[in-house]
Short mmCIF file of C-alpha atoms in Angstrom, two decimals:
data_model
loop_
_atom_site.label_atom_id
_atom_site.label_comp_id
_atom_site.label_asym_id
_atom_site.label_seq_id
_atom_site.Cartn_x
_atom_site.Cartn_y
_atom_site.Cartn_z
CA UNK A 6 181.27 118.60 177.47
CA UNK A 7 178.62 119.91 175.09
CA UNK A 8 177.29 123.37 175.78
CA UNK A 9 173.51 123.95 176.18
CA UNK A 10 173.59 125.72 172.79
CA UNK A 11 175.07 122.64 171.13
CA UNK A 12 172.61 120.30 172.84
CA UNK A 13 169.46 122.25 171.98
CA UNK A 14 169.33 121.30 168.26
CA UNK A 15 169.88 117.63 169.16
CA UNK A 16 166.99 117.68 171.66
CA UNK A 17 164.73 119.38 169.11
CA UNK A 18 165.62 116.77 166.46
CA UNK A 19 164.80 113.93 168.88
CA UNK A 20 161.44 115.49 169.73
CA UNK A 21 160.53 116.03 166.07
CA UNK A 22 161.57 112.46 165.31
CA UNK A 23 159.30 110.98 167.98
CA UNK A 24 156.45 113.22 166.80
CA UNK A 25 156.83 111.99 163.21
CA UNK A 26 157.07 108.36 164.37
CA UNK A 27 153.82 108.79 166.28
CA UNK A 28 151.99 110.36 163.34
CA UNK A 29 153.13 107.77 160.80
CA UNK A 30 152.45 104.90 163.24
CA UNK A 31 148.90 106.16 163.69
CA UNK A 32 148.36 106.31 159.93
CA UNK A 33 149.62 102.74 159.59
CA UNK A 34 147.44 101.49 162.44
CA UNK A 35 144.25 103.18 161.26
CA UNK A 36 144.70 102.09 157.64
CA UNK A 37 145.49 105.49 156.12
CA UNK A 38 148.74 103.84 155.05
CA UNK A 39 147.84 100.33 153.94
CA UNK A 40 149.83 97.13 154.18
CA UNK A 41 152.21 96.86 151.23
CA UNK A 42 151.88 100.55 150.39
CA UNK A 43 155.05 102.44 149.56
CA UNK A 44 155.74 105.39 151.83
CA UNK A 45 156.06 108.82 150.19
CA UNK A 46 159.58 109.92 149.34
CA UNK A 47 161.78 111.55 151.95
CA UNK A 48 161.27 114.89 150.19
CA UNK A 49 157.48 114.48 150.27
CA UNK A 50 157.48 113.61 154.00
CA UNK A 51 159.79 116.56 154.70
CA UNK A 52 157.43 118.93 152.89
CA UNK A 53 154.27 117.54 154.47
CA UNK A 54 155.47 117.57 158.08
CA UNK A 55 157.96 120.44 157.88
CA UNK A 56 160.92 118.43 159.17
CA UNK A 57 164.49 117.82 158.04
CA UNK A 58 165.87 114.86 156.14
CA UNK A 59 167.64 113.72 159.32
CA UNK A 60 164.34 113.61 161.22
CA UNK A 61 162.68 111.62 158.42
CA UNK A 62 165.48 109.08 158.28
CA UNK A 63 165.59 108.62 162.05
CA UNK A 64 161.80 108.22 162.16
CA UNK A 65 161.85 105.57 159.44
CA UNK A 66 164.61 103.76 161.31
CA UNK A 67 162.42 103.63 164.43
CA UNK A 68 159.42 102.44 162.38
CA UNK A 69 161.62 99.65 161.02
CA UNK A 70 162.64 98.69 164.56
CA UNK A 71 158.95 98.50 165.48
CA UNK A 72 158.33 96.18 162.47
CA UNK A 73 155.90 98.66 160.93
CA UNK A 74 157.86 99.25 157.72
CA UNK A 75 160.72 97.76 155.76
CA UNK A 76 163.12 99.46 153.37
CA UNK A 77 163.97 97.71 150.12
CA UNK A 78 167.20 99.22 148.90
CA UNK A 79 166.87 100.95 145.58
CA UNK A 80 163.07 100.67 145.66
CA UNK A 81 161.69 102.43 148.71
CA UNK A 82 160.12 101.89 152.13
CA UNK A 83 156.92 99.85 152.42
CA UNK A 84 154.30 99.33 155.11
CA UNK A 85 154.56 95.82 156.52
CA UNK A 86 151.51 93.60 156.70
CA UNK A 87 149.92 93.65 160.13
CA UNK A 88 148.64 90.38 161.57
CA UNK A 89 145.14 89.32 160.53
CA UNK A 90 144.62 87.71 163.93
CA UNK A 91 142.14 89.69 166.04
CA UNK A 92 144.15 91.80 168.47
CA UNK A 93 143.48 93.78 171.57
CA UNK A 94 142.53 97.33 170.70
CA UNK A 95 141.12 100.31 172.56
CA UNK A 96 139.38 102.71 170.20
CA UNK A 97 139.62 106.48 170.74
CA UNK A 98 135.87 106.65 171.40
CA UNK A 99 136.43 104.39 174.41
CA UNK A 100 138.54 107.06 176.09
CA UNK A 101 136.17 110.00 176.12
CA UNK A 102 135.65 110.38 179.87
CA UNK A 103 137.71 110.53 183.04
CA UNK A 104 136.31 107.13 184.07
CA UNK A 105 137.54 105.64 180.77
CA UNK A 106 141.02 107.11 181.20
CA UNK A 107 141.28 105.84 184.78
CA UNK A 108 140.28 102.36 183.62
CA UNK A 109 143.06 102.42 181.04
CA UNK A 110 145.56 103.61 183.66
CA UNK A 111 144.58 100.68 185.88
CA UNK A 112 145.34 98.34 182.98
CA UNK A 113 148.65 100.08 182.32
CA UNK A 114 149.65 99.82 185.99
CA UNK A 115 149.19 96.05 185.92
CA UNK A 116 151.15 95.63 182.68
CA UNK A 117 153.84 98.30 182.79
CA UNK A 118 155.03 97.66 186.34
CA UNK A 119 156.06 94.16 185.29
CA UNK A 120 157.42 95.45 182.00
CA UNK A 121 159.70 97.83 183.93
CA UNK A 122 160.96 95.00 186.12
CA UNK A 123 161.69 92.80 183.11
CA UNK A 124 163.34 95.71 181.29
CA UNK A 125 165.66 96.19 184.25
CA UNK A 126 166.82 92.60 183.96
CA UNK A 127 166.97 92.32 180.17
CA UNK A 128 167.75 95.79 178.79
CA UNK A 129 170.79 96.36 176.62
CA UNK A 130 172.82 99.47 175.90
CA UNK A 131 170.76 100.23 172.81
CA UNK A 132 167.56 100.16 174.86
CA UNK A 133 169.06 102.57 177.37
CA UNK A 134 170.11 105.00 174.64
CA UNK A 135 166.65 105.25 173.09
CA UNK A 136 165.05 105.67 176.52
CA UNK A 137 167.50 108.48 177.24
CA UNK A 138 166.69 110.04 173.86
CA UNK A 139 162.97 109.91 174.64
CA UNK A 140 163.54 111.55 178.02
CA UNK A 141 165.66 114.28 176.45
CA UNK A 142 162.96 114.92 173.84
CA UNK A 143 160.31 115.11 176.58
CA UNK A 144 162.30 117.61 178.61
CA UNK A 145 163.09 119.71 175.55
CA UNK A 146 159.42 119.82 174.57
CA UNK A 147 158.16 120.94 177.97
CA UNK A 148 160.87 123.56 178.44
CA UNK A 149 160.10 125.00 174.99
CA UNK A 150 156.33 124.90 175.53
CA UNK A 151 155.71 122.23 172.88
CA UNK A 152 153.56 119.12 172.99
CA UNK A 153 155.43 116.35 174.85
CA UNK A 154 152.91 113.55 174.33
CA UNK A 155 154.83 111.76 171.56
CA UNK A 156 158.06 111.68 173.58
CA UNK A 157 156.17 110.60 176.72
CA UNK A 158 154.62 107.65 174.90
CA UNK A 159 157.92 106.78 173.23
CA UNK A 160 159.60 106.47 176.63
CA UNK A 161 156.98 103.97 177.81
CA UNK A 162 157.05 102.13 174.49
CA UNK A 163 160.84 101.76 174.66
CA UNK A 164 160.57 100.25 178.14
CA UNK A 165 158.15 97.68 176.74
CA UNK A 166 160.62 96.89 173.95
CA UNK A 167 163.44 96.53 176.48
CA UNK A 168 161.63 93.53 178.01
CA UNK A 169 162.74 91.63 174.88
CA UNK A 170 159.20 90.21 174.90
CA UNK A 171 157.30 91.32 171.82
CA UNK A 172 153.92 90.98 173.51
CA UNK A 173 154.64 93.94 175.80
CA UNK A 174 155.76 96.08 172.86
CA UNK A 175 152.76 94.99 170.77
CA UNK A 176 150.39 95.93 173.59
CA UNK A 177 151.85 99.42 173.86
CA UNK A 178 151.93 99.78 170.10
CA UNK A 179 148.23 98.88 169.91
CA UNK A 180 147.42 101.65 172.38
CA UNK A 181 149.51 104.32 170.69
CA UNK A 182 149.88 107.84 172.06
CA UNK A 183 146.25 107.82 173.24
CA UNK A 184 147.58 105.79 176.20
CA UNK A 185 148.90 109.10 177.56
CA UNK A 186 145.94 110.70 179.38
CA UNK A 187 146.90 114.22 178.26
CA UNK A 188 146.31 113.14 174.67
CA UNK A 189 142.59 112.66 175.36
CA UNK A 190 141.41 115.01 178.08
CA UNK A 191 143.72 117.89 178.81
CA UNK A 192 143.70 121.11 176.85
CA UNK A 193 145.59 123.54 179.08
CA UNK A 194 148.72 125.17 177.71
CA UNK A 195 152.12 123.65 178.60
CA UNK A 196 153.38 127.15 179.38
CA UNK A 197 151.08 127.61 182.38
CA UNK A 198 153.19 127.48 185.60
CA UNK A 199 151.08 124.79 187.28
CA UNK A 200 151.14 122.71 184.11
CA UNK A 201 154.89 123.09 183.67
CA UNK A 202 155.45 122.05 187.28
CA UNK A 203 153.38 118.92 186.75
CA UNK A 204 155.28 117.97 183.58
CA UNK A 205 158.59 118.47 185.36
CA UNK A 206 157.41 116.04 188.05
CA UNK A 207 156.53 113.56 185.32
CA UNK A 208 160.04 113.96 183.94
CA UNK A 209 161.50 113.28 187.40
CA UNK A 210 159.36 110.15 187.70
CA UNK A 211 160.62 109.01 184.29
CA UNK A 212 164.16 109.62 185.49
CA UNK A 213 163.55 107.46 188.58
CA UNK A 214 162.30 104.64 186.36
CA UNK A 215 165.25 104.90 183.99
CA UNK A 216 167.78 105.03 186.84
CA UNK A 217 166.38 101.77 188.24
CA UNK A 218 166.40 100.10 184.83
CA UNK A 219 169.96 101.30 184.20
CA UNK A 220 171.02 99.85 187.57
CA UNK A 221 169.24 96.58 186.68
CA UNK A 222 167.24 96.87 189.90
CA UNK A 223 163.99 95.09 189.03
CA UNK A 224 162.20 95.83 192.31
CA UNK A 225 163.01 99.53 192.21
CA UNK A 226 161.99 99.72 188.54
CA UNK A 227 158.68 98.04 189.35
CA UNK A 228 158.06 100.42 192.27
CA UNK A 229 159.04 103.52 190.29
CA UNK A 230 156.70 102.66 187.42
CA UNK A 231 153.84 101.87 189.82
CA UNK A 232 154.36 105.21 191.58
CA UNK A 233 154.45 107.07 188.25
CA UNK A 234 151.25 105.57 186.84
CA UNK A 235 149.44 105.58 190.19
CA UNK A 236 150.14 109.29 190.54
CA UNK A 237 148.52 109.87 187.15
CA UNK A 238 145.53 107.71 188.09
CA UNK A 239 145.07 109.51 191.41
CA UNK A 240 145.34 112.90 189.75
CA UNK A 241 142.50 112.01 187.40
CA UNK A 242 140.43 110.58 190.24
CA UNK A 243 140.61 114.00 191.87
CA UNK A 244 139.12 115.36 188.66
CA UNK A 245 136.10 113.09 189.10
CA UNK A 246 135.62 114.05 192.74
CA UNK A 247 135.65 117.73 191.84
CA UNK A 248 132.88 117.25 189.25
CA UNK A 249 129.89 115.62 190.99
#
């Protein structure tokens, strides 16, 4: 069995990987990295983001899996063309208030509860591994007082991918990390005791979802996801009621 000391570097690498995936995905989606453009070299990405070669390679692998980039051996990695068909998109300026965030959570509840149920039926071992990696990265981030938003979003995105229905994954991909309410409204430090307690509850809710998906229990997965997102919605509703 691995000791906590041996596991810590692995958890940190996973968290850094998800953070880099999120940043590069955002640059692809907002056009900073254009379709057909060659990504900077591994060394350049390492220098810019302050990460290791392992993190860069794992991040590129995940971007490939999400059909955002492709690697041409001996040439480099290129941004894939995104569809020209008008697609659903929520802009950051549409998520500036508590009411906006609650509206998005209502949408996510309707979509992600069914995604969790489908994932429970259709997931494979690879899907389970990346969900477990995302959960480990989330826990590592909150225990070390780092931003856990990228790992949080990655967990939900991987559930969408586990449906084996690209429309669910595309929907989550179009939202990006802004789908996580903390990315838009919350500024308190993760080290604060109340904040840490909340994030640990989120981790437990994630664990409940993953356990149901692992057991291929569609109804329990649906219920666990609904509970998780409804708790977030209700928490933000309390924020409205406390600010007349």
